[in-house]
Every structure is written in C-alpha cells, then in structure tokens.
PDB file of C-alpha atoms in Angstrom:
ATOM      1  CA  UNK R 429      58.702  60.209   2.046  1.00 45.00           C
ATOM      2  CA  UNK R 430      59.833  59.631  -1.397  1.00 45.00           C
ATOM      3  CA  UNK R 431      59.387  55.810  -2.714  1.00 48.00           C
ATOM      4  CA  UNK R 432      61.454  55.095  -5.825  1.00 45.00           C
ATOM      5  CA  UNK R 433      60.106  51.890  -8.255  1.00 43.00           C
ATOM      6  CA  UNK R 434      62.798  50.411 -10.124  1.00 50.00           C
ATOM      7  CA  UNK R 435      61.827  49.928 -13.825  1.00 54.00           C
ATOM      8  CA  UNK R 436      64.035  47.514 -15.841  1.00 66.00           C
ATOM      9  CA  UNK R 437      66.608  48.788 -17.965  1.00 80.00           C
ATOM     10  CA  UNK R 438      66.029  45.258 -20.056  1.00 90.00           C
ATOM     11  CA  UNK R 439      63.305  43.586 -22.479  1.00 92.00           C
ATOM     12  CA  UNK R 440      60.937  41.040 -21.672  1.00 93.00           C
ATOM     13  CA  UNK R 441      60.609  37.901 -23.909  1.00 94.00           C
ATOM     14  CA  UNK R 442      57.541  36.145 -24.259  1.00 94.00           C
ATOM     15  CA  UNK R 443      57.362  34.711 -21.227  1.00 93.00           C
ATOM     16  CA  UNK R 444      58.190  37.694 -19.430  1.00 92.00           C
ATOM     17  CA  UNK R 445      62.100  37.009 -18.481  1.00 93.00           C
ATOM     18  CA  UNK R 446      64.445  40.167 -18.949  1.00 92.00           C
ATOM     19  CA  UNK R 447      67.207  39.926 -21.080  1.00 93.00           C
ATOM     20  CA  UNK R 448      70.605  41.831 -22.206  1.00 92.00           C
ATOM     21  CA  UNK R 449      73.942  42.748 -20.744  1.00 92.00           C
ATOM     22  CA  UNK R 450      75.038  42.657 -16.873  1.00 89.00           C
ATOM     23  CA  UNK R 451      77.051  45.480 -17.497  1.00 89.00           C
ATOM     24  CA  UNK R 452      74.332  47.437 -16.626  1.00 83.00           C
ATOM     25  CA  UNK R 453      73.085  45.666 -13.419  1.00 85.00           C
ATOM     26  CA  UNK R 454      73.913  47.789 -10.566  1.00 86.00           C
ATOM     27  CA  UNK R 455      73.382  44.920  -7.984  1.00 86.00           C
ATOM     28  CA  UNK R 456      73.001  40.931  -8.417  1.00 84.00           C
ATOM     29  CA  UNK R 457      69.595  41.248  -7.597  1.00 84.00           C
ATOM     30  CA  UNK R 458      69.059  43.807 -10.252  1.00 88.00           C
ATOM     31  CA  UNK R 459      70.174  41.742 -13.386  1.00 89.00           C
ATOM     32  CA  UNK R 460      68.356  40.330 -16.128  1.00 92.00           C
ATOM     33  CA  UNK R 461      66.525  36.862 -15.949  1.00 92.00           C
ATOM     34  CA  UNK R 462      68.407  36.054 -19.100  1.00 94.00           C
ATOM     35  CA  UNK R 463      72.448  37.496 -18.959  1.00 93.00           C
ATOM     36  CA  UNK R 464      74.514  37.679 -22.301  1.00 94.00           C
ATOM     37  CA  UNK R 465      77.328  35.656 -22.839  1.00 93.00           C
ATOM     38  CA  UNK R 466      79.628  34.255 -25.646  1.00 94.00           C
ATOM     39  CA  UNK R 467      79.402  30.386 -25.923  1.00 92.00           C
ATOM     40  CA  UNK R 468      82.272  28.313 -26.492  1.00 91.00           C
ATOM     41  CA  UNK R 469      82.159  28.184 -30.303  1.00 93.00           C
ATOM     42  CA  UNK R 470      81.559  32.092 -30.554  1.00 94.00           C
ATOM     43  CA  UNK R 471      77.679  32.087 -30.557  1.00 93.00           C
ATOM     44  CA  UNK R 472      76.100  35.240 -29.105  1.00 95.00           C
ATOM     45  CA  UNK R 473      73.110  34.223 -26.291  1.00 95.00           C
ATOM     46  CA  UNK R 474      71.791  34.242 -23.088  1.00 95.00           C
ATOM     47  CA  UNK R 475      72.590  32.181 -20.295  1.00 93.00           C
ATOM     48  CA  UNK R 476      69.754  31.640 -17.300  1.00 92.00           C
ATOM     49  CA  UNK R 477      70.691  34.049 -14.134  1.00 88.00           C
ATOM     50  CA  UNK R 478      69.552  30.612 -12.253  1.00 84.00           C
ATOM     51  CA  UNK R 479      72.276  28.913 -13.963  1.00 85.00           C
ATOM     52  CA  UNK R 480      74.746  31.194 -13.419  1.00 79.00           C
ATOM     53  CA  UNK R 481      74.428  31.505 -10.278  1.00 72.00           C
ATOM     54  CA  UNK R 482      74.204  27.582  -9.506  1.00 67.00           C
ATOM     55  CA  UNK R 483      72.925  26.404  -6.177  1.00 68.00           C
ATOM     56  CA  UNK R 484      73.243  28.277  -3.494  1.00 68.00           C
ATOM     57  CA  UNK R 485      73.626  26.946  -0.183  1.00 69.00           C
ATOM     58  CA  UNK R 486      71.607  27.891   3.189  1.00 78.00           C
ATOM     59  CA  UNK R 487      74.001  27.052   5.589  1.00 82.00           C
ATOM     60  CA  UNK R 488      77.829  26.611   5.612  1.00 81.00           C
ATOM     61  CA  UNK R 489      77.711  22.992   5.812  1.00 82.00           C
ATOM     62  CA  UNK R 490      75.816  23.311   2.085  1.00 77.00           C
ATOM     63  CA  UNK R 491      78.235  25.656   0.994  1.00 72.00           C
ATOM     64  CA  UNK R 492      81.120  23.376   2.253  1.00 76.00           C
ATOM     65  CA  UNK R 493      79.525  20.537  -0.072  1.00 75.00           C
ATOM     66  CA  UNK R 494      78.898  22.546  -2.877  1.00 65.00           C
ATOM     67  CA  UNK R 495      82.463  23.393  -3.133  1.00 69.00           C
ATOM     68  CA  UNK R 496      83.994  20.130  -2.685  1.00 65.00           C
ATOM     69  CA  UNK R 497      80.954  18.780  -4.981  1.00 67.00           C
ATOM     70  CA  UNK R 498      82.415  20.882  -8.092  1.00 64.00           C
ATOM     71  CA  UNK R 499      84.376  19.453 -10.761  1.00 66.00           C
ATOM     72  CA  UNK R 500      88.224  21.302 -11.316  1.00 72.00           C
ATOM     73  CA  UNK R 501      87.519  20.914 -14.947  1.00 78.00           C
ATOM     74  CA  UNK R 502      84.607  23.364 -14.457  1.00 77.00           C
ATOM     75  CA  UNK R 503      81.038  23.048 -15.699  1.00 82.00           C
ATOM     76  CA  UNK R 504      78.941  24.340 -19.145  1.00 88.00           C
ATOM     77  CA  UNK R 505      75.817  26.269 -18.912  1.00 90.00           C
ATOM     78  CA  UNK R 506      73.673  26.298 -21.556  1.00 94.00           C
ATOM     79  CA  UNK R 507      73.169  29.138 -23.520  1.00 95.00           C
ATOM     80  CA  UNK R 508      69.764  30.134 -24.550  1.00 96.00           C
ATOM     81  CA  UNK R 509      68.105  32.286 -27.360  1.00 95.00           C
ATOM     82  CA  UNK R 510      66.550  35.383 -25.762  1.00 93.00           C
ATOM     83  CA  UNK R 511      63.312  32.965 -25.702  1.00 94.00           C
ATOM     84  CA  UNK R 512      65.121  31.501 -22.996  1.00 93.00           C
ATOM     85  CA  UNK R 513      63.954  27.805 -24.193  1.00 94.00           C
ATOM     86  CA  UNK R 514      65.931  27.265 -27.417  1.00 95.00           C
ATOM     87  CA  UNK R 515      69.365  26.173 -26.454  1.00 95.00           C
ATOM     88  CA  UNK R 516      72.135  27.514 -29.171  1.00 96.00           C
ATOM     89  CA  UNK R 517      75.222  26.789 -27.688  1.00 94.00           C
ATOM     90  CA  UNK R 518      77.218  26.269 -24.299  1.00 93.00           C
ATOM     91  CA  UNK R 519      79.377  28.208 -22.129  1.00 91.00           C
ATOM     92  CA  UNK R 520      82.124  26.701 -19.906  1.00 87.00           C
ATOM     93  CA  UNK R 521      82.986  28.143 -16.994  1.00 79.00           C
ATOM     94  CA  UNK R 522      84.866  27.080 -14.099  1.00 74.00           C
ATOM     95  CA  UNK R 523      88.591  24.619 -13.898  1.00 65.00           C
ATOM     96  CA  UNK R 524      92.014  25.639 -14.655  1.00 62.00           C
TER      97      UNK R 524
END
C-alpha cells in the first residue's frame, strides 16, 4: 500500500506557523497557519487561520448563536507580520 506524507507548500516562521497564499491550499485543512491578506489601509500581511475562521460551533444550537451573535457591520481581524505576533494592520470582513 502506498502512504503519501503531505509536505507544506509554505514557510515556517520562527515559531513554526506556515505562512503565504491560500490560493494554493487544496483543502481548509491544508492552508497555512498564517493566510495573506490586504488590510484595510493597503498593508500586505498575514491574518491567523484561527481568526479567520472564528469560532466554530459543535452543535447547531452554537452555530444558531454564533450567527445571531455577529455584528451586520462585520468584524476586523488583525493582520499580522509573517512573525505572526507583530500586528501591522486590520482587515474587515463581514456587514453590508
């Protein structure tokens, strides 16, 4: 039986988090730690996969709160150097 290891397409900082474009995820579970984005002002970084992703619920109730938890105006997510500590900017996402 053939076993195939997937090896990351992406860099590791110094604290070992991945870090580059989704473009080239070929599943959600197979992007980096750290995900490029464009901040509101036009800065280039990296936004935490955790923070992207937001909570996520385990049962429909918590999914039922979640959504009538979020604002319509949407939320910002920081957005990181690729140390993934240093916050440079902000990225809004979400609302109308």
């Amino acid at each position: 039986m053939n076993q195939f290891h997937i090896t990351s397409l992406y860099p590791k900082n110094k604290n070992g988090q991945t870090y580059g474009s989704a473009a080239y995820a070929t599943s959600p579970e197979t992007e980096p730690d750290l995900i490029l984005a464009t901040g509101v002002d036009g800065t280039d970084g990296y936004l935490l996969k955790k923070d992207m992703d937001g909570e996520q619920p385990k049962t429909p109730e918590e999914a039922i709160a979640i959504q009538n938890s979020r604002s319509p105006d949407g939320r910002d997510i920081p957005l990181y150097d690729k140390d993934g500590e240093t916050v440079i900017g902000v990225l809004h996402v979400g609302g109308k």
